[in-house]
mmCIF file of C-alpha atoms in Angstrom:
data_model
loop_
_atom_site.group_PDB
_atom_site.id
_atom_site.type_symbol
_atom_site.label_atom_id
_atom_site.label_comp_id
_atom_site.label_asym_id
_atom_site.label_seq_id
_atom_site.Cartn_x
_atom_site.Cartn_y
_atom_site.Cartn_z
ATOM 1 C CA MET A 33 -14.807 278.008 48.272
ATOM 2 C CA LEU A 34 -17.262 275.544 46.850
ATOM 3 C CA PRO A 35 -20.789 276.927 46.708
ATOM 4 C CA GLU A 36 -21.819 273.831 48.058
ATOM 5 C CA ALA A 37 -20.129 274.897 50.923
ATOM 6 C CA LYS A 38 -23.258 277.974 51.659
ATOM 7 C CA GLY A 39 -25.732 275.330 52.543
ATOM 8 C CA GLU A 40 -23.336 272.402 55.043
ATOM 9 C CA ASP A 41 -22.455 272.351 58.048
ATOM 10 C CA LEU A 42 -18.500 273.612 57.805
ATOM 11 C CA MET A 43 -15.830 272.606 60.175
ATOM 12 C CA TYR A 44 -12.687 275.122 59.458
ATOM 13 C CA LEU A 45 -9.706 274.188 60.858
ATOM 14 C CA VAL A 46 -7.175 277.878 61.414
ATOM 15 C CA THR A 47 -3.699 277.552 60.335
ATOM 16 C CA ASP A 48 -0.412 279.224 62.731
ATOM 17 C CA VAL A 49 0.242 280.534 59.053
ATOM 18 C CA ASP A 50 -1.638 282.986 56.992
ATOM 19 C CA PHE A 51 -5.373 281.121 56.282
ATOM 20 C CA ALA A 52 -7.626 277.978 57.365
ATOM 21 C CA TYR A 53 -8.557 274.941 55.638
ATOM 22 C CA VAL A 54 -12.582 274.299 55.039
ATOM 23 C CA VAL A 55 -13.804 270.913 55.345
ATOM 24 C CA SER A 56 -18.030 270.221 55.155
ATOM 25 C CA TYR A 57 -19.128 267.914 58.183
ATOM 26 C CA PRO A 58 -20.032 265.528 58.963
ATOM 27 C CA LYS A 59 -18.035 264.302 56.110
ATOM 28 C CA GLY A 60 -14.924 265.436 56.278
ATOM 29 C CA LYS A 61 -15.043 267.166 52.206
ATOM 30 C CA SER A 62 -12.350 269.714 51.542
ATOM 31 C CA VAL A 63 -14.430 272.158 50.549
ATOM 32 C CA GLY A 64 -11.363 275.473 50.180
ATOM 33 C CA GLN A 65 -10.103 277.610 52.440
ATOM 34 C CA LEU A 66 -9.642 281.785 53.763
ATOM 35 C CA THR A 67 -7.085 283.517 53.991
ATOM 36 C CA PHE A 68 -6.464 286.629 56.343
ATOM 37 C CA ALA A 69 -3.802 289.296 56.604
ATOM 38 C CA ALA A 70 -1.582 288.794 59.344
ATOM 39 C CA GLU A 71 1.102 286.435 59.323
ATOM 40 C CA ASN A 72 -0.202 284.093 61.626
ATOM 41 C CA GLY A 73 -3.452 282.234 62.949
ATOM 42 C CA SER A 74 -3.954 281.643 66.225
ATOM 43 C CA GLY A 75 -7.867 280.044 66.900
ATOM 44 C CA VAL A 76 -11.721 280.244 65.479
ATOM 45 C CA CYS A 77 -14.925 280.478 66.910
ATOM 46 C CA SER A 78 -18.547 280.976 65.333
ATOM 47 C CA ASP A 79 -21.311 282.523 66.254
ATOM 48 C CA SER A 80 -24.687 282.116 66.154
ATOM 49 C CA LYS A 81 -25.779 283.433 62.510
ATOM 50 C CA GLY A 82 -22.956 280.796 61.481
ATOM 51 C CA HIS A 83 -19.998 283.570 61.416
ATOM 52 C CA ILE A 84 -16.745 282.572 62.074
ATOM 53 C CA PHE A 85 -14.080 285.345 64.705
ATOM 54 C CA VAL A 86 -10.558 284.227 63.433
ATOM 55 C CA THR A 87 -7.785 285.330 65.703
ATOM 56 C CA ALA A 88 -4.563 286.042 64.351
ATOM 57 C CA TYR A 89 -1.313 288.274 64.801
ATOM 58 C CA GLY A 90 1.253 290.216 63.404
ATOM 59 C CA TYR A 91 5.256 290.462 63.919
ATOM 60 C CA GLN A 92 7.375 294.005 63.867
ATOM 61 C CA PRO A 93 5.601 295.451 65.605
ATOM 62 C CA ALA A 94 4.082 292.600 66.871
ATOM 63 C CA HIS A 95 -0.399 293.231 66.756
ATOM 64 C CA GLY A 96 -3.665 291.461 66.438
ATOM 65 C CA TYR A 97 -6.964 290.971 64.387
ATOM 66 C CA ILE A 98 -9.957 288.840 65.169
ATOM 67 C CA TYR A 99 -11.224 288.603 61.925
ATOM 68 C CA GLU A 100 -14.736 287.952 60.793
ATOM 69 C CA PHE A 101 -16.048 285.918 57.922
ATOM 70 C CA LYS A 102 -19.507 285.260 56.997
ATOM 71 C CA HIS A 103 -20.719 281.022 56.360
ATOM 72 C CA ALA A 104 -18.380 280.322 54.032
ATOM 73 C CA GLY A 105 -17.403 283.927 53.157
ATOM 74 C CA THR A 106 -13.765 283.855 51.728
ATOM 75 C CA LYS A 107 -14.081 288.139 52.544
ATOM 76 C CA PRO A 108 -13.531 289.449 55.907
ATOM 77 C CA ILE A 109 -17.324 291.374 56.540
ATOM 78 C CA ALA A 110 -14.563 293.106 60.011
ATOM 79 C CA THR A 111 -11.874 293.369 61.322
ATOM 80 C CA ILE A 112 -11.458 293.740 65.218
ATOM 81 C CA ASP A 113 -8.471 295.720 65.776
ATOM 82 C CA ASP A 114 -6.551 293.747 69.263
ATOM 83 C CA GLY A 115 -4.510 295.796 69.989
ATOM 84 C CA SER A 116 -0.619 295.890 70.008
ATOM 85 C CA ASN A 117 -1.506 292.169 72.357
ATOM 86 C CA ILE A 118 -1.457 288.688 70.771
ATOM 87 C CA PRO A 119 -4.604 286.870 70.470
ATOM 88 C CA THR A 120 -4.318 282.457 71.753
ATOM 89 C CA SER A 121 -7.690 282.075 71.343
ATOM 90 C CA CYS A 122 -12.169 282.973 71.208
ATOM 91 C CA ALA A 123 -15.667 282.206 72.142
ATOM 92 C CA ILE A 124 -19.056 283.515 70.876
ATOM 93 C CA ASP A 125 -21.841 284.186 74.409
ATOM 94 C CA PRO A 126 -24.615 281.956 72.576
ATOM 95 C CA ALA A 127 -26.386 284.597 74.346
ATOM 96 C CA SER A 128 -25.738 288.243 74.111
ATOM 97 C CA GLY A 129 -23.854 288.392 71.336
ATOM 98 C CA ASN A 130 -20.251 289.185 73.370
ATOM 99 C CA LEU A 131 -16.573 288.211 72.142
ATOM 100 C CA ALA A 132 -13.936 287.231 74.146
ATOM 101 C CA VAL A 133 -10.770 286.671 72.738
ATOM 102 C CA THR A 134 -7.487 286.172 75.343
ATOM 103 C CA ASN A 135 -5.055 287.313 74.874
ATOM 104 C CA ASP A 136 -1.389 286.606 75.194
ATOM 105 C CA ALA A 137 1.758 289.170 76.871
ATOM 106 C CA ALA A 138 3.417 291.256 73.300
ATOM 107 C CA THR A 139 6.192 292.293 75.342
ATOM 108 C CA ALA A 140 6.941 292.365 78.975
ATOM 109 C CA SER A 141 6.003 295.158 80.574
ATOM 110 C CA HIS A 142 2.248 294.226 79.133
ATOM 111 C CA GLY A 143 1.192 290.639 81.176
ATOM 112 C CA GLY A 144 -1.941 289.566 79.170
ATOM 113 C CA ASN A 145 -5.304 289.524 79.505
ATOM 114 C CA VAL A 146 -9.513 288.271 78.148
ATOM 115 C CA ALA A 147 -11.227 290.854 76.447
ATOM 116 C CA ILE A 148 -14.593 291.239 75.930
ATOM 117 C CA TYR A 149 -16.084 292.624 72.549
ATOM 118 C CA THR A 150 -20.210 293.507 73.485
ATOM 119 C CA GLU A 151 -21.467 292.472 70.362
ATOM 120 C CA ALA A 152 -18.358 291.708 68.863
ATOM 121 C CA ARG A 153 -16.976 295.244 68.278
ATOM 122 C CA GLY A 154 -15.967 298.724 69.577
ATOM 123 C CA ALA A 155 -13.356 298.549 72.487
ATOM 124 C CA PRO A 156 -13.181 295.621 74.858
ATOM 125 C CA THR A 157 -13.264 295.478 78.173
ATOM 126 C CA THR A 158 -10.281 293.933 79.021
ATOM 127 C CA TYR A 159 -9.771 291.474 82.777
ATOM 128 C CA SER A 160 -5.820 289.850 83.595
ATOM 129 C CA ASP A 161 -5.708 287.707 86.321
ATOM 130 C CA SER A 162 -1.918 287.332 88.210
ATOM 131 C CA SER A 163 -1.473 283.725 88.725
ATOM 132 C CA PHE A 164 -1.522 284.124 85.296
ATOM 133 C CA ILE A 165 1.433 283.548 83.056
ATOM 134 C CA SER A 166 -0.278 282.730 79.450
ATOM 135 C CA TYR A 167 -3.819 283.038 78.599
ATOM 136 C CA ALA A 168 -4.711 279.382 76.250
ATOM 137 C CA GLY A 169 -8.458 279.139 75.923
ATOM 138 C CA VAL A 170 -11.767 280.318 77.345
ATOM 139 C CA THR A 171 -14.715 279.289 76.522
ATOM 140 C CA PHE A 172 -18.884 280.301 77.756
ATOM 141 C CA ASP A 173 -21.342 278.282 79.524
ATOM 142 C CA ASP A 174 -24.964 278.087 78.752
ATOM 143 C CA ASN A 175 -25.523 280.097 81.407
ATOM 144 C CA GLY A 176 -23.286 284.152 80.168
ATOM 145 C CA ASN A 177 -20.324 282.119 82.349
ATOM 146 C CA LEU A 178 -16.344 282.464 81.380
ATOM 147 C CA PHE A 179 -14.170 279.882 82.166
ATOM 148 C CA VAL A 180 -10.653 280.970 80.929
ATOM 149 C CA ILE A 181 -7.019 279.259 81.200
ATOM 150 C CA GLY A 182 -3.689 279.341 80.957
ATOM 151 C CA ARG A 183 -0.109 278.659 82.519
ATOM 152 C CA GLY A 184 0.871 280.292 85.941
ATOM 153 C CA HIS A 185 2.366 279.464 88.654
ATOM 154 C CA THR A 186 1.211 275.319 89.360
ATOM 155 C CA PRO A 187 2.085 276.258 86.251
ATOM 156 C CA PHE A 188 -1.985 275.697 85.529
ATOM 157 C CA ALA A 189 -3.751 278.290 86.089
ATOM 158 C CA PHE A 190 -7.764 278.306 86.146
ATOM 159 C CA ALA A 191 -10.249 281.286 86.296
ATOM 160 C CA GLU A 192 -14.142 282.283 86.037
ATOM 161 C CA LEU A 193 -15.435 285.970 85.448
ATOM 162 C CA GLN A 194 -18.721 284.867 86.316
ATOM 163 C CA ASP A 195 -21.912 286.620 84.248
ATOM 164 C CA GLY A 196 -21.983 289.862 85.065
ATOM 165 C CA GLY A 197 -19.150 289.689 87.013
ATOM 166 C CA SER A 198 -16.401 292.640 88.040
ATOM 167 C CA ALA A 199 -12.900 290.426 87.849
ATOM 168 C CA LEU A 200 -11.539 286.736 86.986
ATOM 169 C CA ILE A 201 -12.030 284.403 90.550
ATOM 170 C CA ASP A 202 -9.763 282.193 90.212
ATOM 171 C CA ILE A 203 -10.768 278.027 89.917
ATOM 172 C CA LEU A 204 -8.346 275.397 92.621
ATOM 173 C CA ILE A 205 -8.319 271.993 90.450
ATOM 174 C CA GLY A 206 -7.370 268.872 92.776
ATOM 175 C CA GLN A 207 -5.305 266.716 90.447
ATOM 176 C CA GLN A 208 -2.497 267.950 88.075
ATOM 177 C CA ILE A 209 -3.727 268.880 84.090
ATOM 178 C CA TYR A 210 -1.563 270.759 81.601
ATOM 179 C CA GLY A 211 -4.976 272.107 79.660
ATOM 180 C CA THR A 212 -5.044 274.121 75.967
ATOM 181 C CA HIS A 213 -8.409 273.846 75.680
ATOM 182 C CA ILE A 214 -11.224 274.776 77.280
ATOM 183 C CA GLN A 215 -15.101 274.203 75.818
ATOM 184 C CA TRP A 216 -18.837 273.773 76.909
ATOM 185 C CA ASP A 217 -20.223 270.574 76.372
ATOM 186 C CA GLY A 218 -23.279 271.722 77.328
ATOM 187 C CA THR A 219 -22.785 269.697 80.749
ATOM 188 C CA ASP A 220 -19.504 270.083 81.734
ATOM 189 C CA LEU A 221 -16.063 271.921 80.539
ATOM 190 C CA ALA A 222 -13.971 269.674 78.364
ATOM 191 C CA ILE A 223 -11.064 270.493 79.098
ATOM 192 C CA THR A 224 -8.225 269.578 76.100
ATOM 193 C CA GLU A 225 -4.050 267.967 76.908
ATOM 194 C CA ARG A 226 -2.690 267.807 73.841
ATOM 195 C CA ALA A 227 -0.072 264.873 73.345
ATOM 196 C CA ALA A 228 3.390 266.046 74.484
ATOM 197 C CA ASN A 229 6.571 264.897 76.436
ATOM 198 C CA ASN A 230 4.251 264.774 79.393
ATOM 199 C CA ARG A 231 2.195 262.784 77.788
ATOM 200 C CA SER A 232 2.266 260.467 74.506
ATOM 201 C CA HIS A 233 -1.806 260.428 73.350
ATOM 202 C CA PRO A 234 -4.076 263.159 73.841
ATOM 203 C CA VAL A 235 -6.377 263.877 77.285
ATOM 204 C CA VAL A 236 -10.459 265.315 77.804
ATOM 205 C CA TYR A 237 -10.355 266.414 80.842
ATOM 206 C CA ARG A 238 -14.443 266.770 81.709
ATOM 207 C CA VAL A 239 -14.059 269.389 85.173
ATOM 208 C CA ASN A 240 -17.441 270.214 87.136
ATOM 209 C CA VAL A 241 -17.288 273.527 89.078
ATOM 210 C CA SER A 242 -18.594 274.810 91.608
ATOM 211 C CA GLY A 243 -17.561 277.227 93.737
ATOM 212 C CA SER A 244 -13.972 278.138 93.514
ATOM 213 C CA ILE A 245 -13.259 274.675 93.306
ATOM 214 C CA GLY A 246 -13.001 272.285 89.638
ATOM 215 C CA THR A 247 -13.607 268.428 89.998
ATOM 216 C CA VAL A 248 -12.103 266.095 87.294
ATOM 217 C CA VAL A 249 -16.114 264.213 86.800
ATOM 218 C CA GLY A 250 -14.454 261.163 84.350
ATOM 219 C CA THR A 251 -11.490 261.324 82.215
ATOM 220 C CA THR A 252 -11.782 260.922 77.820
ATOM 221 C CA THR A 253 -8.917 259.121 76.000
ATOM 222 C CA PHE A 254 -7.458 259.361 72.651
ATOM 223 C CA ASN A 255 -5.928 256.015 71.171
ATOM 224 C CA ILE A 256 -3.618 258.219 68.940
ATOM 225 C CA ARG A 257 0.129 258.835 69.649
ATOM 226 C CA GLY A 258 2.622 261.478 68.687
ATOM 227 C CA PRO A 259 3.946 264.719 69.274
ATOM 228 C CA SER A 260 1.330 266.759 67.794
ATOM 229 C CA SER A 261 -2.332 264.824 68.712
ATOM 230 C CA GLY A 262 -4.676 267.187 69.848
ATOM 231 C CA ASP A 263 -3.082 270.570 69.024
ATOM 232 C CA VAL A 264 -6.614 272.178 68.618
ATOM 233 C CA SER A 265 -10.186 270.071 69.736
ATOM 234 C CA TRP A 266 -14.014 270.523 68.293
ATOM 235 C CA ILE A 267 -16.787 268.836 70.053
ATOM 236 C CA GLN A 268 -20.505 268.711 68.505
ATOM 237 C CA GLY A 269 -22.987 267.196 70.669
ATOM 238 C CA LYS A 270 -21.551 263.148 70.707
ATOM 239 C CA THR A 271 -18.750 263.729 68.548
ATOM 240 C CA ILE A 272 -14.700 265.715 69.136
ATOM 241 C CA THR A 273 -13.007 265.763 66.011
ATOM 242 C CA MET A 274 -9.174 265.959 66.715
ATOM 243 C CA ASP A 275 -6.354 267.005 64.475
ATOM 244 C CA ASP A 276 -3.701 263.681 64.258
ATOM 245 C CA ARG A 277 0.401 264.256 64.168
ATOM 246 C CA LEU A 278 0.003 267.421 61.525
ATOM 247 C CA THR A 279 -1.916 265.894 59.031
ATOM 248 C CA LYS A 280 -5.476 264.839 58.784
ATOM 249 C CA LEU A 281 -8.542 265.701 60.871
ATOM 250 C CA ALA A 282 -9.794 262.204 63.637
ATOM 251 C CA PHE A 283 -13.357 261.527 64.653
ATOM 252 C CA TRP A 284 -13.984 260.177 68.072
ATOM 253 C CA PRO A 285 -16.989 258.932 70.009
ATOM 254 C CA TYR A 286 -17.663 261.446 72.591
ATOM 255 C CA PRO A 287 -17.223 261.446 75.527
ATOM 256 C CA SER A 288 -15.955 258.070 74.835
ATOM 257 C CA GLY A 289 -13.187 258.591 73.173
ATOM 258 C CA GLY A 290 -10.913 255.314 72.057
ATOM 259 C CA ASN A 291 -10.546 254.248 68.892
ATOM 260 C CA VAL A 292 -10.400 256.917 65.754
ATOM 261 C CA GLN A 293 -14.170 256.669 63.717
ATOM 262 C CA ARG A 294 -12.589 257.694 61.072
ATOM 263 C CA ALA A 295 -9.496 260.193 59.978
ATOM 264 C CA VAL A 296 -9.471 262.590 56.427
ATOM 265 C CA GLY A 297 -7.945 264.588 55.031
ATOM 266 C CA SER A 298 -4.051 266.152 54.112
ATOM 267 C CA PHE A 299 -3.918 269.745 56.491
ATOM 268 C CA ASP A 300 -0.123 270.440 56.893
ATOM 269 C CA CYS A 301 0.509 273.583 58.982
ATOM 270 C CA GLY A 302 0.572 274.336 62.266
ATOM 271 C CA HIS A 303 -2.975 273.783 62.977
ATOM 272 C CA THR A 304 -3.894 276.219 66.335
ATOM 273 C CA GLY A 305 -8.180 276.438 65.890
ATOM 274 C CA LEU A 306 -10.414 274.438 65.810
ATOM 275 C CA THR A 307 -14.784 274.927 65.100
ATOM 276 C CA ILE A 308 -18.565 273.997 63.301
ATOM 277 C CA SER A 309 -19.906 276.757 61.975
ATOM 278 C CA LYS A 310 -24.101 275.921 61.213
ATOM 279 C CA PRO A 311 -26.038 277.603 58.073
ATOM 280 C CA LEU A 312 -28.358 280.193 59.378
ATOM 281 C CA SER A 313 -31.282 278.328 58.273
ATOM 282 C CA HIS A 314 -30.815 275.641 60.326
#
Protein backbone atom coordinates (compact mmCIF):
# COMPACT_ATOMS: atom_id res chain seq x y z
CA MET A 1 0.00 0.00 0.00
CA LEU A 2 1.43 3.40 -0.94
CA PRO A 3 1.97 5.72 2.07
CA GLU A 4 -0.35 8.44 0.73
CA ALA A 5 -3.29 6.01 0.75
CA LYS A 6 -3.83 6.54 4.48
CA GLY A 7 -5.03 10.11 3.92
CA GLU A 8 -7.16 9.48 0.81
CA ASP A 9 -10.63 8.19 0.10
CA LEU A 10 -10.12 4.66 -1.19
CA MET A 11 -12.17 2.42 -3.45
CA TYR A 12 -11.86 -1.32 -2.82
CA LEU A 13 -12.59 -3.72 -5.67
CA VAL A 14 -12.81 -7.30 -4.40
CA THR A 15 -12.11 -10.13 -6.84
CA ASP A 16 -13.34 -13.71 -6.98
CA VAL A 17 -9.91 -14.94 -5.90
CA ASP A 18 -7.90 -14.02 -2.80
CA PHE A 19 -7.21 -10.30 -3.17
CA ALA A 20 -8.72 -6.85 -3.66
CA TYR A 21 -7.52 -3.87 -5.70
CA VAL A 22 -7.26 -0.54 -3.91
CA VAL A 23 -7.48 2.75 -5.84
CA SER A 24 -7.71 6.37 -4.74
CA TYR A 25 -11.12 8.00 -5.15
CA PRO A 26 -12.04 9.88 -7.26
CA LYS A 27 -8.64 9.97 -9.03
CA GLY A 28 -8.64 6.25 -9.72
CA LYS A 29 -4.92 5.82 -9.09
CA SER A 30 -3.82 2.33 -8.07
CA VAL A 31 -2.38 2.58 -4.54
CA GLY A 32 -2.11 -1.07 -3.52
CA GLN A 33 -3.71 -4.43 -2.96
CA LEU A 34 -4.77 -6.48 0.01
CA THR A 35 -4.92 -10.24 0.28
CA PHE A 36 -6.88 -12.61 2.49
CA ALA A 37 -6.55 -16.26 3.42
CA ALA A 38 -9.75 -17.68 1.89
CA GLU A 39 -9.59 -18.58 -1.78
CA ASN A 40 -12.66 -16.66 -3.03
CA GLY A 41 -13.63 -13.05 -2.34
CA SER A 42 -17.37 -12.39 -2.58
CA GLY A 43 -18.24 -8.92 -1.26
CA VAL A 44 -17.14 -5.84 0.65
CA CYS A 45 -18.58 -3.03 2.79
CA SER A 46 -17.24 -0.20 4.97
CA ASP A 47 -18.14 1.49 8.25
CA SER A 48 -18.01 5.05 9.60
CA LYS A 49 -14.46 4.50 10.96
CA GLY A 50 -13.14 3.74 7.49
CA HIS A 51 -12.74 0.04 8.26
CA ILE A 52 -13.66 -2.35 5.48
CA PHE A 53 -15.11 -5.83 5.75
CA VAL A 54 -14.38 -8.41 3.04
CA THR A 55 -16.60 -11.49 2.75
CA ALA A 56 -14.82 -14.58 1.43
CA TYR A 57 -15.01 -18.35 1.49
CA GLY A 58 -13.09 -21.52 0.83
CA TYR A 59 -13.97 -25.08 -0.13
CA GLN A 60 -13.03 -28.57 1.12
CA PRO A 61 -14.93 -28.08 3.35
CA ALA A 62 -16.98 -24.99 2.48
CA HIS A 63 -16.46 -22.27 5.06
CA GLY A 64 -17.11 -18.51 5.19
CA TYR A 65 -15.12 -15.66 6.68
CA ILE A 66 -15.42 -11.90 7.10
CA TYR A 67 -12.09 -10.06 7.28
CA GLU A 68 -11.88 -6.60 8.86
CA PHE A 69 -9.15 -4.20 7.69
CA LYS A 70 -8.33 -0.68 8.83
CA HIS A 71 -8.42 2.07 6.22
CA ALA A 72 -5.36 1.53 3.98
CA GLY A 73 -4.36 -1.47 6.11
CA THR A 74 -3.01 -4.62 4.51
CA LYS A 75 -3.47 -7.19 7.29
CA PRO A 76 -6.80 -8.11 8.92
CA ILE A 77 -7.34 -6.69 12.41
CA ALA A 78 -10.18 -9.16 13.04
CA THR A 79 -11.69 -12.23 11.38
CA ILE A 80 -15.27 -13.41 11.85
CA ASP A 81 -15.90 -17.11 11.38
CA ASP A 82 -19.09 -17.34 9.30
CA GLY A 83 -19.41 -21.10 9.68
CA SER A 84 -20.28 -23.50 6.89
CA ASN A 85 -21.70 -20.73 4.73
CA ILE A 86 -20.83 -19.08 1.46
CA PRO A 87 -21.12 -15.33 2.19
CA THR A 88 -22.14 -13.26 -0.83
CA SER A 89 -22.30 -9.62 0.33
CA CYS A 90 -22.35 -7.38 3.40
CA ALA A 91 -23.50 -4.01 4.72
CA ILE A 92 -22.92 -1.95 7.86
CA ASP A 93 -25.63 0.03 9.66
CA PRO A 94 -23.86 3.38 10.22
CA ALA A 95 -25.90 4.13 13.36
CA SER A 96 -25.45 0.88 15.27
CA GLY A 97 -22.33 -0.56 13.64
CA ASN A 98 -24.19 -3.84 13.10
CA LEU A 99 -22.86 -5.97 10.24
CA ALA A 100 -25.28 -7.77 7.92
CA VAL A 101 -24.00 -10.66 5.79
CA THR A 102 -25.94 -12.60 3.16
CA ASN A 103 -25.10 -16.30 3.12
CA ASP A 104 -25.82 -18.95 0.53
CA ALA A 105 -26.14 -22.62 1.30
CA ALA A 106 -22.94 -24.65 1.29
CA THR A 107 -24.85 -27.93 1.37
CA ALA A 108 -28.27 -29.13 0.31
CA SER A 109 -29.34 -29.39 3.94
CA HIS A 110 -28.54 -25.76 4.65
CA GLY A 111 -30.70 -23.10 3.03
CA GLY A 112 -28.79 -19.85 3.41
CA ASN A 113 -29.69 -16.80 5.51
CA VAL A 114 -29.02 -13.20 6.46
CA ALA A 115 -26.70 -13.02 9.47
CA ILE A 116 -26.58 -9.93 11.71
CA TYR A 117 -23.42 -9.50 13.77
CA THR A 118 -23.99 -6.97 16.58
CA GLU A 119 -21.29 -4.29 16.28
CA ALA A 120 -19.55 -6.67 13.84
CA ARG A 121 -18.60 -9.10 16.60
CA GLY A 122 -19.62 -12.37 18.21
CA ALA A 123 -22.22 -14.89 17.17
CA PRO A 124 -24.86 -13.70 14.69
CA THR A 125 -28.63 -13.63 14.75
CA THR A 126 -29.81 -15.25 11.52
CA TYR A 127 -32.94 -14.73 9.44
CA SER A 128 -34.20 -16.76 6.50
CA ASP A 129 -37.07 -16.46 4.03
CA SER A 130 -38.64 -19.34 2.11
CA SER A 131 -39.15 -17.00 -0.88
CA PHE A 132 -35.36 -16.96 -1.40
CA ILE A 133 -33.44 -19.64 -3.25
CA SER A 134 -30.20 -17.64 -2.89
CA TYR A 135 -29.20 -14.35 -1.26
CA ALA A 136 -27.31 -11.78 -3.37
CA GLY A 137 -27.21 -8.29 -1.84
CA VAL A 138 -28.01 -6.35 1.32
CA THR A 139 -28.15 -2.72 2.47
CA PHE A 140 -29.39 -0.54 5.35
CA ASP A 141 -31.40 2.66 4.90
CA ASP A 142 -31.02 5.77 7.07
CA ASN A 143 -33.48 4.41 9.63
CA GLY A 144 -31.72 1.11 10.29
CA ASN A 145 -34.08 -0.96 8.15
CA LEU A 146 -32.36 -3.77 6.27
CA PHE A 147 -33.20 -4.74 2.68
CA VAL A 148 -32.06 -7.91 0.96
CA ILE A 149 -32.35 -9.17 -2.60
CA GLY A 150 -31.70 -12.50 -4.23
CA ARG A 151 -33.00 -15.19 -6.52
CA GLY A 152 -36.40 -16.59 -5.75
CA HIS A 153 -39.21 -18.59 -7.25
CA THR A 154 -40.56 -15.53 -9.11
CA PRO A 155 -37.42 -15.41 -9.94
CA PHE A 156 -36.50 -12.14 -8.11
CA ALA A 157 -36.72 -12.13 -4.30
CA PHE A 158 -36.84 -8.92 -2.24
CA ALA A 159 -37.43 -8.51 1.50
CA GLU A 160 -37.08 -6.12 4.44
CA LEU A 161 -36.06 -6.63 8.05
CA GLN A 162 -37.41 -3.57 9.83
CA ASP A 163 -35.31 -1.97 12.55
CA GLY A 164 -36.17 -3.93 15.69
CA GLY A 165 -38.10 -6.50 13.67
CA SER A 166 -37.93 -10.26 14.11
CA ALA A 167 -38.60 -11.56 10.57
CA LEU A 168 -37.97 -10.79 6.92
CA ILE A 169 -41.03 -9.33 5.19
CA ASP A 170 -41.41 -10.02 1.46
CA ILE A 171 -41.69 -6.97 -0.82
CA LEU A 172 -43.58 -7.19 -4.10
CA ILE A 173 -42.57 -5.13 -7.15
CA GLY A 174 -45.00 -4.62 -10.01
CA GLN A 175 -42.41 -5.27 -12.73
CA GLN A 176 -39.85 -7.99 -13.29
CA ILE A 177 -36.25 -7.10 -12.47
CA TYR A 178 -33.14 -9.23 -11.97
CA GLY A 179 -31.13 -7.33 -9.38
CA THR A 180 -27.77 -8.57 -8.12
CA HIS A 181 -26.65 -5.59 -5.98
CA ILE A 182 -28.58 -3.19 -3.74
CA GLN A 183 -27.55 0.10 -2.11
CA TRP A 184 -29.38 2.87 -0.29
CA ASP A 185 -28.62 6.05 -2.26
CA GLY A 186 -29.90 8.45 0.39
CA THR A 187 -33.41 8.64 -1.07
CA ASP A 188 -34.26 5.33 -2.69
CA LEU A 189 -33.05 1.75 -2.91
CA ALA A 190 -30.81 1.42 -5.96
CA ILE A 191 -30.91 -2.11 -7.39
CA THR A 192 -28.31 -2.91 -10.03
CA GLU A 193 -29.03 -5.38 -12.81
CA ARG A 194 -25.85 -6.47 -14.54
CA ALA A 195 -25.55 -6.87 -18.30
CA ALA A 196 -26.47 -10.43 -19.15
CA ASN A 197 -28.20 -12.52 -21.78
CA ASN A 198 -31.54 -10.89 -21.07
CA ARG A 199 -30.10 -7.37 -21.24
CA SER A 200 -27.10 -6.06 -23.17
CA HIS A 201 -26.29 -3.19 -20.80
CA PRO A 202 -26.53 -2.70 -17.01
CA VAL A 203 -29.45 -0.88 -15.40
CA VAL A 204 -30.08 0.61 -11.96
CA TYR A 205 -33.68 0.58 -10.75
CA ARG A 206 -34.51 3.18 -8.10
CA VAL A 207 -37.14 1.66 -5.82
CA ASN A 208 -39.32 3.21 -3.13
CA VAL A 209 -40.82 0.85 -0.53
CA SER A 210 -44.08 1.43 1.32
CA GLY A 211 -45.16 -1.44 3.53
CA SER A 212 -44.81 -4.64 1.51
CA ILE A 213 -44.96 -2.88 -1.89
CA GLY A 214 -41.95 -1.69 -3.88
CA THR A 215 -42.37 0.81 -6.70
CA VAL A 216 -39.78 1.56 -9.38
CA VAL A 217 -39.62 5.37 -9.36
CA GLY A 218 -36.72 5.73 -11.80
CA THR A 219 -34.41 3.79 -14.09
CA THR A 220 -30.78 4.63 -14.86
CA THR A 221 -29.21 3.15 -17.98
CA PHE A 222 -25.57 3.15 -19.05
CA ASN A 223 -24.08 3.34 -22.52
CA ILE A 224 -21.80 0.34 -22.19
CA ARG A 225 -22.34 -3.14 -23.52
CA GLY A 226 -20.86 -6.47 -22.61
CA PRO A 227 -21.85 -9.54 -20.61
CA SER A 228 -19.57 -8.61 -17.70
CA SER A 229 -20.52 -4.95 -17.31
CA GLY A 230 -22.13 -3.98 -14.02
CA ASP A 231 -21.03 -6.99 -11.97
CA VAL A 232 -20.37 -4.51 -9.15
CA SER A 233 -21.45 -0.92 -8.52
CA TRP A 234 -21.11 1.81 -5.92
CA ILE A 235 -22.96 5.12 -5.58
CA GLN A 236 -21.11 8.00 -3.94
CA GLY A 237 -23.12 11.22 -3.94
CA LYS A 238 -23.82 12.13 -7.56
CA THR A 239 -21.42 9.58 -9.07
CA ILE A 240 -21.86 5.88 -9.70
CA THR A 241 -18.94 3.54 -10.40
CA MET A 242 -19.26 0.20 -12.19
CA ASP A 243 -16.89 -2.33 -13.65
CA ASP A 244 -16.79 -2.30 -17.43
CA ARG A 245 -16.18 -5.68 -19.16
CA LEU A 246 -13.98 -7.10 -16.36
CA THR A 247 -11.08 -4.74 -16.97
CA LYS A 248 -11.88 -1.15 -15.97
CA LEU A 249 -13.77 0.92 -13.43
CA ALA A 250 -15.99 3.46 -15.16
CA PHE A 251 -17.70 6.54 -13.71
CA TRP A 252 -21.09 8.03 -14.61
CA PRO A 253 -23.23 10.87 -13.24
CA TYR A 254 -25.95 9.56 -10.92
CA PRO A 255 -28.85 9.19 -11.37
CA SER A 256 -28.70 10.34 -15.00
CA GLY A 257 -26.28 7.63 -16.26
CA GLY A 258 -25.80 7.71 -20.04
CA ASN A 259 -22.28 8.15 -21.37
CA VAL A 260 -19.16 7.22 -19.40
CA GLN A 261 -17.46 10.25 -17.84
CA ARG A 262 -14.14 8.42 -17.59
CA ALA A 263 -12.64 4.98 -17.00
CA VAL A 264 -9.53 3.93 -15.08
CA GLY A 265 -7.30 0.97 -14.47
CA SER A 266 -6.90 -2.53 -15.77
CA PHE A 267 -8.35 -4.95 -13.26
CA ASP A 268 -8.18 -8.66 -14.02
CA CYS A 269 -10.18 -11.50 -12.40
CA GLY A 270 -13.90 -11.52 -11.74
CA HIS A 271 -15.27 -8.68 -9.62
CA THR A 272 -17.52 -9.44 -6.65
CA GLY A 273 -17.66 -6.31 -4.48
CA LEU A 274 -17.05 -2.56 -4.51
CA THR A 275 -17.07 0.06 -1.74
CA ILE A 276 -15.47 3.33 -0.67
CA SER A 277 -13.62 3.85 2.60
CA LYS A 278 -12.92 7.30 4.04
CA PRO A 279 -10.15 8.18 6.51
CA LEU A 280 -11.50 8.73 10.02
CA SER A 281 -10.30 12.35 9.90
CA HIS A 282 -12.95 13.02 7.19
